[in-house]
Short mmCIF file of C-alpha atoms and ligand atoms in Angstrom, two decimals:
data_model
loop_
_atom_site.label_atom_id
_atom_site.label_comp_id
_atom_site.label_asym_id
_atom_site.label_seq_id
_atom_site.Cartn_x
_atom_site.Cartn_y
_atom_site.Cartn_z
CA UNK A 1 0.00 0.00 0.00
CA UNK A 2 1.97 3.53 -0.86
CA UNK A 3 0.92 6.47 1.75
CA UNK A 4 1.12 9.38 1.25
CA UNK A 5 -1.00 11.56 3.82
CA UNK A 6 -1.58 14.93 5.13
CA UNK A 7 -4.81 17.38 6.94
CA UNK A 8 -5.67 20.48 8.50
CA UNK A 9 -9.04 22.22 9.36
CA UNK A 10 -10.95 22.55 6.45
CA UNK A 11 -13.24 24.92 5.27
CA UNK A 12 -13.10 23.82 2.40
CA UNK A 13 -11.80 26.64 1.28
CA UNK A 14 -8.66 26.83 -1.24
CA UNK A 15 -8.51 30.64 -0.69
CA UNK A 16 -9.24 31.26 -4.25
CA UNK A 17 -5.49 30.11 -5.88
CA UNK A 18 -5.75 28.93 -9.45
CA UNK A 19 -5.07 25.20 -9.11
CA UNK A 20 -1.59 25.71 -10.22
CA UNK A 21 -0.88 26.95 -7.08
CA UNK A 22 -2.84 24.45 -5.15
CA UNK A 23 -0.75 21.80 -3.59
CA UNK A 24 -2.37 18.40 -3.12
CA UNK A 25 -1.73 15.37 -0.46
CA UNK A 26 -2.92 11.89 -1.77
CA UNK A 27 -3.25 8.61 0.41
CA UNK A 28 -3.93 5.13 -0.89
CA UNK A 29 -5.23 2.66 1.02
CA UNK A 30 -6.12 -0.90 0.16
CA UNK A 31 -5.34 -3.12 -3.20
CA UNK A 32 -3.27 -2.67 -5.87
CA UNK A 33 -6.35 -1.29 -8.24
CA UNK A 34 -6.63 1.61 -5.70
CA UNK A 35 -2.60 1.93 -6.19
CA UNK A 36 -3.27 2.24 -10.27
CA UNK A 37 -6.42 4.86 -9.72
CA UNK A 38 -4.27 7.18 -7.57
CA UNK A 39 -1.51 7.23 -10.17
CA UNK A 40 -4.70 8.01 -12.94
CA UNK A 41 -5.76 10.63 -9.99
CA UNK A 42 -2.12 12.19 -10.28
CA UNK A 43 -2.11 12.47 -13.57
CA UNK A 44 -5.36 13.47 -14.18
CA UNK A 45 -5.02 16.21 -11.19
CA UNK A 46 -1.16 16.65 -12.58
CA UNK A 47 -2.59 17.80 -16.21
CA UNK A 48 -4.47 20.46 -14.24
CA UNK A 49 -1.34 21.85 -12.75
CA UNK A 50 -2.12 20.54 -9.46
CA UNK A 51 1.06 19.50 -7.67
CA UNK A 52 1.47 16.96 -5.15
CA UNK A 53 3.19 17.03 -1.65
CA UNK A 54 4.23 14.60 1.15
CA UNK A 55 3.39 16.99 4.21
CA UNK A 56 -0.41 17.84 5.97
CA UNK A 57 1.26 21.56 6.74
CA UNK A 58 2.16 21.81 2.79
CA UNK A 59 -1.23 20.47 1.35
CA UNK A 60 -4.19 22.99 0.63
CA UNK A 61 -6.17 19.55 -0.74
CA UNK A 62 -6.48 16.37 0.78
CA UNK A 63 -7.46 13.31 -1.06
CA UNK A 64 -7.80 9.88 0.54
CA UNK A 65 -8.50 7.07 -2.00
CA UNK A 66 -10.11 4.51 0.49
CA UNK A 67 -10.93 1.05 1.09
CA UNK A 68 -14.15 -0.76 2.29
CA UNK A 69 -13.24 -4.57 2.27
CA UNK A 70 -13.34 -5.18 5.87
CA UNK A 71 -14.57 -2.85 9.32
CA UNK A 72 -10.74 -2.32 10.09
CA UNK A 73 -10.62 -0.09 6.76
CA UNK A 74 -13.36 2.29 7.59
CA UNK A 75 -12.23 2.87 11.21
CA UNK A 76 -8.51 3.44 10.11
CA UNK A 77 -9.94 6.03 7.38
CA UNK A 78 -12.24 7.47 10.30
CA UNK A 79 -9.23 8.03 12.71
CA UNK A 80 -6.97 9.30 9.97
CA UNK A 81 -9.89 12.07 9.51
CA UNK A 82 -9.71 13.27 12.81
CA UNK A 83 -6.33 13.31 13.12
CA UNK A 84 -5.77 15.13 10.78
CA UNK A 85 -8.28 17.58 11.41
CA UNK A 86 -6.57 17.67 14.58
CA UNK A 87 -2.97 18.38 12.57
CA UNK A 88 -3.79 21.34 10.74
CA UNK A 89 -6.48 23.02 12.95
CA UNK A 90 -5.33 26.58 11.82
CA UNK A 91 -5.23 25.89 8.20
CA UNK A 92 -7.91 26.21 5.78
CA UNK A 93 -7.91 22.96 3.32
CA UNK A 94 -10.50 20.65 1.02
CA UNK A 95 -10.93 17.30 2.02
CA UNK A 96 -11.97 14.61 -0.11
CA UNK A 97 -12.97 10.58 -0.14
CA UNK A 98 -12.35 8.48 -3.03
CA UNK A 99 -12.41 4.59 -3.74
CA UNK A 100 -14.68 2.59 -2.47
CA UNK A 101 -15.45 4.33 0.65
CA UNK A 102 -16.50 7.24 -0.90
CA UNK A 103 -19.68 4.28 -2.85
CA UNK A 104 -21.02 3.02 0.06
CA UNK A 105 -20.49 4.72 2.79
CA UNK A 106 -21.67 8.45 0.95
CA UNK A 107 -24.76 9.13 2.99
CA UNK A 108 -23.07 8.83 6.28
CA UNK A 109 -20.02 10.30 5.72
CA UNK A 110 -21.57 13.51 4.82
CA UNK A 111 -24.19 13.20 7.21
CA UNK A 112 -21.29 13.18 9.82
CA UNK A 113 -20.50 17.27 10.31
CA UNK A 114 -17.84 16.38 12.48
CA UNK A 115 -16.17 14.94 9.61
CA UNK A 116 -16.03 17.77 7.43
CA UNK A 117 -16.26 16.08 3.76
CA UNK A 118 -16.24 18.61 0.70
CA UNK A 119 -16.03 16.00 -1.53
CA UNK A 120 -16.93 12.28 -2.67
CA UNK A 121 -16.26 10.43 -5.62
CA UNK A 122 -16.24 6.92 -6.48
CA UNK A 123 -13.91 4.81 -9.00
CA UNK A 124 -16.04 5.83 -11.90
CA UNK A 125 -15.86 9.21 -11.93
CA UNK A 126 -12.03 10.63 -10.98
CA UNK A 127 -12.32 12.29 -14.60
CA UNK A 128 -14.51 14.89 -12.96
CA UNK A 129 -12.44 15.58 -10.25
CA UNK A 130 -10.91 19.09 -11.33
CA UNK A 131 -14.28 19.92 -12.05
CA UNK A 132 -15.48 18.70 -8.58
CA UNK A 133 -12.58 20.49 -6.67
CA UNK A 134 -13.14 23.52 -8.55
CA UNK A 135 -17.01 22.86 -7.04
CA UNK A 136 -15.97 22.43 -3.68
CA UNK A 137 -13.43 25.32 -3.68
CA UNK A 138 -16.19 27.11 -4.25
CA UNK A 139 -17.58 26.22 -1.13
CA UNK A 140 -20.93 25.61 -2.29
CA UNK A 141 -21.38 22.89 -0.07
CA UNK A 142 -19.86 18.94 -0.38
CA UNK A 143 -20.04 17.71 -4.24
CA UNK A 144 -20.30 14.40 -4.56
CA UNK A 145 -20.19 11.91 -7.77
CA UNK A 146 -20.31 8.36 -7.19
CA UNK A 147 -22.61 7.02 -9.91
CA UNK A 148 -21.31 3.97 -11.94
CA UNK A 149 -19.94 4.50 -15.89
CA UNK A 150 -19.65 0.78 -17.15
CA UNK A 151 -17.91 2.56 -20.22
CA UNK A 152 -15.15 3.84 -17.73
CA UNK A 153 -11.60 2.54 -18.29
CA UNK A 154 -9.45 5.55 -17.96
CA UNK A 155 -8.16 4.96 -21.70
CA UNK A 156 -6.12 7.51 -23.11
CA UNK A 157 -5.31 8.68 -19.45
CA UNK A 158 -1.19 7.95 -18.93
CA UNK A 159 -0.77 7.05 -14.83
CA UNK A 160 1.59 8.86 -13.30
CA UNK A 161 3.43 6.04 -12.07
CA UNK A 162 5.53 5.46 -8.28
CA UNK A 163 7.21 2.63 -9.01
CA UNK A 164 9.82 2.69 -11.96
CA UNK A 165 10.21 -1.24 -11.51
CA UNK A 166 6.65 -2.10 -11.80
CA UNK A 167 3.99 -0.87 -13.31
CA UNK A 168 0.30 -1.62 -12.85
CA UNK A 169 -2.21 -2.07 -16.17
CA UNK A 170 -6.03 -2.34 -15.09
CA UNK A 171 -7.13 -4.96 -17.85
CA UNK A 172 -10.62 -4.89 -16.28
CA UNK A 173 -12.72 -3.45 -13.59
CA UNK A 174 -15.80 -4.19 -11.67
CA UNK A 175 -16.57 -7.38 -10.71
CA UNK A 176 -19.43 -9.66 -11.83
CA UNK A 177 -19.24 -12.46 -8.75
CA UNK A 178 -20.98 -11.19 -5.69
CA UNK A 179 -18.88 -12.80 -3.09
CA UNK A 180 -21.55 -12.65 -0.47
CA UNK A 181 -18.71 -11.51 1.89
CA UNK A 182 -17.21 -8.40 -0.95
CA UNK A 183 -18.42 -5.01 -0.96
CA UNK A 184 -16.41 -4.68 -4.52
CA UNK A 185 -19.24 -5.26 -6.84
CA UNK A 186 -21.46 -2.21 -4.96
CA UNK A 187 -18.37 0.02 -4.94
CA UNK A 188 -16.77 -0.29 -8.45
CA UNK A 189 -19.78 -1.70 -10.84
CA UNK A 190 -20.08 -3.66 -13.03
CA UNK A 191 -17.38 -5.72 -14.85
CA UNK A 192 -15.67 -4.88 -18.11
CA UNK A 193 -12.63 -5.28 -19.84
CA UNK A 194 -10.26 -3.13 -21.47
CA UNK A 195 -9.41 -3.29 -25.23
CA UNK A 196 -6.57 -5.58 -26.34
CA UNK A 197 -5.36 -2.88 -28.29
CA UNK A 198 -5.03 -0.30 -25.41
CA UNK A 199 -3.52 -2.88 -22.91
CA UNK A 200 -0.66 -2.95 -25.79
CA UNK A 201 -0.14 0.37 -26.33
CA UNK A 202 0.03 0.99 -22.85
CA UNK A 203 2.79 -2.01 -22.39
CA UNK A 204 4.53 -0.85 -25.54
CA UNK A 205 4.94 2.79 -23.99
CA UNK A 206 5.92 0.90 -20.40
CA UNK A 207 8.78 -0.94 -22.12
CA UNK A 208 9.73 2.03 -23.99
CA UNK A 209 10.21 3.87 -20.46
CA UNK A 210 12.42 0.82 -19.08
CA UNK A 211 9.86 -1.30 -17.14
CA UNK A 212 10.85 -4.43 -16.81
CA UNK A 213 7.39 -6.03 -15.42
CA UNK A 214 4.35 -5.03 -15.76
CA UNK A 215 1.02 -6.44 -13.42
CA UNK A 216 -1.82 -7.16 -15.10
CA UNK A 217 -4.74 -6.09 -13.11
CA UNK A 218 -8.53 -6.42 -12.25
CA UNK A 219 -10.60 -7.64 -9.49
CA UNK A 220 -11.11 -10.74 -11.18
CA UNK A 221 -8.45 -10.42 -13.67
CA UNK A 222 -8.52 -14.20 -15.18
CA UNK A 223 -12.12 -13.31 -16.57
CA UNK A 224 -10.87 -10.96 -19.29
CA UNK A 225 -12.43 -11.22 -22.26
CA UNK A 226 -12.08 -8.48 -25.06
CA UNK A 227 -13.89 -10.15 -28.52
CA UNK A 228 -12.32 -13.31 -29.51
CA UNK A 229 -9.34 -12.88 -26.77
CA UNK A 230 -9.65 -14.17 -23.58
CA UNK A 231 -6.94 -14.23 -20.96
CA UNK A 232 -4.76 -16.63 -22.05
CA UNK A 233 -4.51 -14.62 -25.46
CA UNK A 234 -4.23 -11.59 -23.32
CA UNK A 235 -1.56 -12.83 -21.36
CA UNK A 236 0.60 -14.11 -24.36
CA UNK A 237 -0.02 -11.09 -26.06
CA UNK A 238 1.41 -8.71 -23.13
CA UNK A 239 4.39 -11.40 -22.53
CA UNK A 240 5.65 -10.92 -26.32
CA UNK A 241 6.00 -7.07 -26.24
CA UNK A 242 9.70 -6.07 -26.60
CA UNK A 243 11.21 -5.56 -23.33
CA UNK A 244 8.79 -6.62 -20.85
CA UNK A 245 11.32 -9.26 -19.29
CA UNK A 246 8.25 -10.44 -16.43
CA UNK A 247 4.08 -10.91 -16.66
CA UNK A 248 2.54 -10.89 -13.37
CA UNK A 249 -1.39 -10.43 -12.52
CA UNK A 250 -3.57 -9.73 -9.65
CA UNK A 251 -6.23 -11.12 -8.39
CA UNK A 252 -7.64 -14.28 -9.85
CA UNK A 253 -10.88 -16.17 -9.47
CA UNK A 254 -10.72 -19.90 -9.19
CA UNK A 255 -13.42 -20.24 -11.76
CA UNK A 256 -11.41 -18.90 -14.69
CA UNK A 257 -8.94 -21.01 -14.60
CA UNK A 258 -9.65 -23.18 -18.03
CA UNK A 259 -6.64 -25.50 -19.28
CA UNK A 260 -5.77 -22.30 -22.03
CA UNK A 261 -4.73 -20.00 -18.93
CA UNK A 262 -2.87 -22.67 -17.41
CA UNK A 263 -0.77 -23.46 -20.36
CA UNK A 264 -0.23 -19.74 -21.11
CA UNK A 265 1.29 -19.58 -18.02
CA UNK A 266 3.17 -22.69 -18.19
CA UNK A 267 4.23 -21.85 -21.66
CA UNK A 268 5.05 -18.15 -21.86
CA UNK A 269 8.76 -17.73 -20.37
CA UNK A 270 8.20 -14.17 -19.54
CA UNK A 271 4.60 -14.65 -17.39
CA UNK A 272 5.75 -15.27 -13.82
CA UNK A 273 5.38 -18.71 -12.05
CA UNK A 274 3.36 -17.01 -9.52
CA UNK A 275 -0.31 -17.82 -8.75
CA UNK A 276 -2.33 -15.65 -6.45
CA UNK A 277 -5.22 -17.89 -5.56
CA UNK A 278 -7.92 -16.94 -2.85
CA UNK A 279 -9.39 -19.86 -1.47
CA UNK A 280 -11.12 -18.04 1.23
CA UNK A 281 -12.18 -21.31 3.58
CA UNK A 282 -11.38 -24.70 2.83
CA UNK A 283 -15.26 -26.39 3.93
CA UNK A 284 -17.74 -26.94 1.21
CA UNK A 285 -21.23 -25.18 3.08
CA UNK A 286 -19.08 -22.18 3.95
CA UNK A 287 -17.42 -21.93 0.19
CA UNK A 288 -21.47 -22.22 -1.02
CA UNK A 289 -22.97 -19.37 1.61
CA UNK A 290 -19.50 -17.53 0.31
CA UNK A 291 -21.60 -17.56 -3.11
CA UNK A 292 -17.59 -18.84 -4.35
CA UNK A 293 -19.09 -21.18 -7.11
CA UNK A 294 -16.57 -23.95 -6.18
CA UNK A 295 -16.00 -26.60 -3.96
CA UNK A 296 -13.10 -27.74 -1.22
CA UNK A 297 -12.38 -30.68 -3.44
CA UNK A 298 -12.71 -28.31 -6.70
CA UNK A 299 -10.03 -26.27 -5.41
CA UNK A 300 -7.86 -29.38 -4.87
CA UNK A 301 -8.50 -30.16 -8.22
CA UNK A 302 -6.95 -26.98 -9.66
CA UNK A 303 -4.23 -26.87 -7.49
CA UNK A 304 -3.16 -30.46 -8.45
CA UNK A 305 -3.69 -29.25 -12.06
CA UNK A 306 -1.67 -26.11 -11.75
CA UNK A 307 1.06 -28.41 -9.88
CA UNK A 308 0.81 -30.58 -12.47
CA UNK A 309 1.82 -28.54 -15.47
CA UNK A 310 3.85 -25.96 -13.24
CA UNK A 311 5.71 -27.54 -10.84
CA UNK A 312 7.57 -24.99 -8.76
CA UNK A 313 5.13 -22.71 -8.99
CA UNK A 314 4.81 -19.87 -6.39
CA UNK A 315 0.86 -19.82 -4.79
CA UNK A 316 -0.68 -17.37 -2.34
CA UNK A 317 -4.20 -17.63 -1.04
CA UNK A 318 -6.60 -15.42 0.99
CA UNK A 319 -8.41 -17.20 4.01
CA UNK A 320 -10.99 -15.55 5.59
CA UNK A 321 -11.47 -17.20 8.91
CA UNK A 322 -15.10 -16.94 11.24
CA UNK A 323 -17.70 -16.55 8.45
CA UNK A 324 -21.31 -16.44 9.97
CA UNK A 325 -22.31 -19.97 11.23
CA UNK A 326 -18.74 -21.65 10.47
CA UNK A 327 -18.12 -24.01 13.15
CA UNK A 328 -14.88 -25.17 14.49
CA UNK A 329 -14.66 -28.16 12.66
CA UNK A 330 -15.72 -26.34 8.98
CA UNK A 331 -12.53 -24.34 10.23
CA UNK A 332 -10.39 -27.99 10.19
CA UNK A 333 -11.25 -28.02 6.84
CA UNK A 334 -9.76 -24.26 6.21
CA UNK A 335 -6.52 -25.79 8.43
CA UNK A 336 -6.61 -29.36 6.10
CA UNK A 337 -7.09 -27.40 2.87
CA UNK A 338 -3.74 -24.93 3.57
CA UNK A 339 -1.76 -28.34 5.13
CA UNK A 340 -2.73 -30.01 1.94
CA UNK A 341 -2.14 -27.17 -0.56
CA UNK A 342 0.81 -25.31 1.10
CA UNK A 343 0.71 -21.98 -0.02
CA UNK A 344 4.07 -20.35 0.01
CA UNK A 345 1.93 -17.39 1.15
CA UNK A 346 -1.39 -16.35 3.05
CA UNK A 347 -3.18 -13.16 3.79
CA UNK A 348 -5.63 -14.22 6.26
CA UNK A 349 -8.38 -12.11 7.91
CA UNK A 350 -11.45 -12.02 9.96
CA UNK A 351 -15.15 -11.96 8.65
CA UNK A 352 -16.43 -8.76 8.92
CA UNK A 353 -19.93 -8.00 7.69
CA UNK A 354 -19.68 -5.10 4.91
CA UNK A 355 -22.83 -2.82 4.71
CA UNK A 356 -25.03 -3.96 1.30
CA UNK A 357 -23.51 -7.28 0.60
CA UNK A 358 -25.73 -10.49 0.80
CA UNK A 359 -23.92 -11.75 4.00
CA UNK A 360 -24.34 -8.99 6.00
CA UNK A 361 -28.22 -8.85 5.00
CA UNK A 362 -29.13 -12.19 5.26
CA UNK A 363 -26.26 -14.24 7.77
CA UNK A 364 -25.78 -13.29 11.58
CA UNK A 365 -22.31 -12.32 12.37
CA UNK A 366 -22.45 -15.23 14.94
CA UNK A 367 -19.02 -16.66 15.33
CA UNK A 368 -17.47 -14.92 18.53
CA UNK A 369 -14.68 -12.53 18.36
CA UNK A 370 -12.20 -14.44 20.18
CA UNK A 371 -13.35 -17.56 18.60
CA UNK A 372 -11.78 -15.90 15.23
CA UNK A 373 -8.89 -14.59 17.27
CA UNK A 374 -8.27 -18.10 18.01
CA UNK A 375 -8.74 -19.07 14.28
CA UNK A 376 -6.16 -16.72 12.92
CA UNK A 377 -3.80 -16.85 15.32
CA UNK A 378 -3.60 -20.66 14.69
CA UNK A 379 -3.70 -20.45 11.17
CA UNK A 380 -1.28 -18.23 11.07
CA UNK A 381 0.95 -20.10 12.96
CA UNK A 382 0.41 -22.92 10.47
CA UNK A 383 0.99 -20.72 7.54
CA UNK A 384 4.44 -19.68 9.32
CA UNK A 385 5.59 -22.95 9.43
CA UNK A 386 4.14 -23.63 5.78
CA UNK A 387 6.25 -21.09 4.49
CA UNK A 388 9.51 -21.64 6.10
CA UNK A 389 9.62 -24.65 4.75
CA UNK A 390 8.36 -23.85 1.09
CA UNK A 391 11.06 -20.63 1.11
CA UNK A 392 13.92 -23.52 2.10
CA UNK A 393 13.23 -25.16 -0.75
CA UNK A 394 15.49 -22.68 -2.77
CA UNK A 395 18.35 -22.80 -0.36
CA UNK A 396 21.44 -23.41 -2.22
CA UNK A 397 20.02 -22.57 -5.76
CA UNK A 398 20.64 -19.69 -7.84
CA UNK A 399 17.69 -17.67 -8.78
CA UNK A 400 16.91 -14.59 -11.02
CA UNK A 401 15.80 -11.88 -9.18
CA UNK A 402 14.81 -8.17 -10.20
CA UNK A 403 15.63 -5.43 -7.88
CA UNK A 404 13.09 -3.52 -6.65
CA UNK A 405 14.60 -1.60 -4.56
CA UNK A 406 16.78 -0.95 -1.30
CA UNK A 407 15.71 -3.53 1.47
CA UNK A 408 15.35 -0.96 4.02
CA UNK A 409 15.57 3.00 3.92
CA UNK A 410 17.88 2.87 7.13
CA UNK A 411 20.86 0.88 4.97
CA UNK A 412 22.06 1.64 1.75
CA UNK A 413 24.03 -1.20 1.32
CA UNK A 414 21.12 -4.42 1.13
CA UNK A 415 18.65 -4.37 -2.04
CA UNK A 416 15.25 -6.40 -1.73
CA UNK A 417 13.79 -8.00 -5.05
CA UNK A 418 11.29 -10.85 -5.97
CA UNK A 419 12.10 -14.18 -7.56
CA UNK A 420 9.72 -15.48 -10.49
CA UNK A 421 7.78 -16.96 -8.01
CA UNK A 422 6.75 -13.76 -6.06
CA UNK A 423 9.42 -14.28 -3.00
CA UNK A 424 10.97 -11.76 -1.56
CA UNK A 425 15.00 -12.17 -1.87
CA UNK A 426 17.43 -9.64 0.35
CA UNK A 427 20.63 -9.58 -0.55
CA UNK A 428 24.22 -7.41 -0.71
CA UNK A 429 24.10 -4.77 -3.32
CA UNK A 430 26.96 -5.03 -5.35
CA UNK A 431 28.23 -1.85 -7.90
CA UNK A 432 26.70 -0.63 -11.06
CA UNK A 433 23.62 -2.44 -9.95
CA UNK A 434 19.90 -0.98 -9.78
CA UNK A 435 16.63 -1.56 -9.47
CA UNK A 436 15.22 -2.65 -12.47
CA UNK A 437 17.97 -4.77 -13.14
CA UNK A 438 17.36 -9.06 -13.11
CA UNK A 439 20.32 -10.79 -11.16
CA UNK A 440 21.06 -13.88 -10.38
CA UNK A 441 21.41 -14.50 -6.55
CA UNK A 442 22.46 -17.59 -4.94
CA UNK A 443 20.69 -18.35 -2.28
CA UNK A 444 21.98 -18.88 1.35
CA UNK A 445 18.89 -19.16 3.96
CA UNK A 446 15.09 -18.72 3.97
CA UNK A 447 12.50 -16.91 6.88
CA UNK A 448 8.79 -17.68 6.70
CA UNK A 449 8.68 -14.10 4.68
CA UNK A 450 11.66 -13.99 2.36
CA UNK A 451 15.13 -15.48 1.75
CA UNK A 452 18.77 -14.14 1.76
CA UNK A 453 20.99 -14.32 -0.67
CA UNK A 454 24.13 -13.13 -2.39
CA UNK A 455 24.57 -12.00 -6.05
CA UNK A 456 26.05 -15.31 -7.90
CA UNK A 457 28.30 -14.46 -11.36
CA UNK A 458 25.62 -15.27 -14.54
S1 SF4 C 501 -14.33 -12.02 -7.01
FE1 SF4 C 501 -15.56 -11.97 -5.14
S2 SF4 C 501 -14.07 -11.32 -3.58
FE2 SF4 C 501 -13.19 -10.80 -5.54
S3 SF4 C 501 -13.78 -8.68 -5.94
FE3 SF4 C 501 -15.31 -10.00 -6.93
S4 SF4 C 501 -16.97 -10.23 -5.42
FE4 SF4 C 501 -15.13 -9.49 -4.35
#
């Protein structure tokens, strides 16, 4: 998640500058689609002559792109809110919500004075944001747009990019599935895919500016379908543009994963051995009130398949443990499934109802707090063991790796990069190299969360 962040007291006032003098503090919170809108929002904002800072005392507009997946979001988007009007009490500044936040969670954030909103917009509509500033500069009260635009890509709009290692293309957006758990479908509408020929272009450009990788993205991404190319054509496609050395993509559905996409990832040299694939509880009845359209034994299936035809591939999950009326020995099936699978990673959280979906309307939130406490805690454990051991699998061998970056701001001498498989590899930076760059590194021991290495000769 990048942050960027900033506040003060709000009266929504920009004290009539022309936006080219009007400085602007974004935050991102949440997934990696909320990552590629706020580099659209800076660019979009950026065109305008809007320009950005890192500080609350700098900013004269505050912009917080937001999250809803789970109650932990809200609250931390809540506090940050108040703390910041707190910050910058003697400054006057325009605050505005974003993301999915700003969809379903409109009526009460501006019903909430205390908060002091001037503006909401949703995912569909950041092409209106100059517009929409301008409005609330103007202090005629909040303005708001969070209406849906199925037509909505952001084509022809060129992010303004953070990372010069990797760079995010939204191949779709929306989401079709209604997870009974997921907010996602009421926040960002619904589902469509971007044309083949703009995904291109837009790669073409990337490897003209030096990427190396570019991640493929959409809320279900594996469900792209743009005429007669689906997303095994689509990753093939992407993997053959000059220069793009690594294909990743985020996040899969279990249901799309026909023998095509399989091969294509198999097949394709450049498309990463790295499967993200949220399994979200491992017992049958749960996976059906989940609305997940697959069974525990279905998912077994696919893994074996995937295992199969790509042996060392990298897999991550997400578990989500305490659903309503899971009982503790649904949850051994959650425990069997990640024993039997064994992710190299897991993100695991705790059910949370989310206002408007079909869980939270029709399921009571029954399973005790500490009961899930108890849940993740143990499954954590599990999955710390899981991965140790899946991460020492590599000790000894030499791996490619591509630097992201430096390993930690305090040292300049360590750099941190990712294998094919998604793992995290820290090791010695040696001259003339940079991120960017794919080494090999031999490597010398493995943690649950990464491995160490040293730079081997090629
Ligand atoms: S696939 Fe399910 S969990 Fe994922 S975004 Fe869509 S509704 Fe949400």
């Amino acid at each position: 998640m990048v942050e960027n962040e900033r506040k003060d007291d709000n009266t929504g006032d920009s004290g009539g500058k022309s936006p080219k003098k009007l400085r602007v503090l974004l935050r991102t919170f949440g997934c990696q689609m909320n990552e590629y809108d706020s580099e659209v929002i800076r660019s979009i904002l950026g065109q305008e002559g809007y320009t950005f800072c890192d500080s609350p005392q700098d900013a004269d507009i505050v912009l917080l792109n937001t999250c809803a997946v789970r109650e932990n979001a809200h609250r931390k988007v809540i506090g940050h809110i108040h703390a910041l009007h707190h910050l910058c009490q003697d400054r006057p500044f325009i605050l505005g919500i974003l993301g999915c936040m700003a969809v379903n969670m409109e009526e009460a954030l501006l019903a909430n004075p205390a908060l002091k909103i001037d503006l909401i917009i949703g995912p569909d509509s950041y092409r209106r944001l100059p517009e929409l500033l301008a409005r609330a500069a103007g202090s005629g009260g909040p303005a708001a747009d969070t209406d849906f635009d199925i037509s909505e890509n952001y084509t022809g709009i060129n992010p303004d990019r953070v990372s010069r290692v990797n760079a995010w293309v939204a191949v779709t957006r929306g989401c079709n599935n209604f997870c009974t758990f997921c907010v996602v479908p009421y926040t960002r509408g619904r589902e469509r895919s971007r044309a083949l020929t703009d995904i291109l272009a837009e790669t073409e450009k990337l490897a003209a500016q030096g990427y190396k990788q570019v991640t493929l993205l959409g809320q279900n991404v594996n469900s792209y379908a743009d005429h007669a190319t689906g997303f095994s054509g689509l990753l093939q496609a992407v993997s053959r543009v000059q220069g793009i050395e690594r294909v990743r993509f985020m996040s899969p559905h279990p249901k799309d994963f026909p023998d095509a996409v399989i091969d294509a990832v198999a097949r394709e040299p450049k498309v990463c051995k790295h499967i993200h694939l949220p399994l979200q509880a491992g017992n049958s009845r749960i996976l059906k009130l989940m609305n997940r359209t697959y069974t525990q034994e279905d998912f077994l299936a696919l893994v074996r398949k995937i295992r199969g035809r790509i042996p060392d591939v990298g897999l991550s999950t997400d578990i989500i443990v305490g659903f309503p009326t899971e009982t503790a020995s649904e949850f051994e099936d959650t425990v069997r499934v990640m024993e039997a699978v064994a992710f190299d990673s897991a993100f695991i959280f705790k059910y949370s109802p989310r206002q408007g979906t079909v869980a939270q309307k029709k399921y009571p939130d029954d399973v005790p707090e500490e009961e899930k406490t108890t849940r993740i805690v143990r499954l954590n454990a599990i999955q710390k063991g899981i991965s140790l051991k899946r991460n020492s699998r590599h000790t000894g061998k030499t791996l490619p790796v591509l630097i992201e970056g430096l390993a930690s701001r305090r040292s300049a001498r360590e750099f941190q990069g990712r294998t094919d498989g998604n793992t995290i590899v820290v090791f010695p930076g040696q001259p003339g190299l940079a991120p960017g760059d794919i080494v090999p590194v031999r490597v010398t021991a493995a943690t649950p969360h990464a491995l160490k290495g040293e730079t081997a000769s090629p």
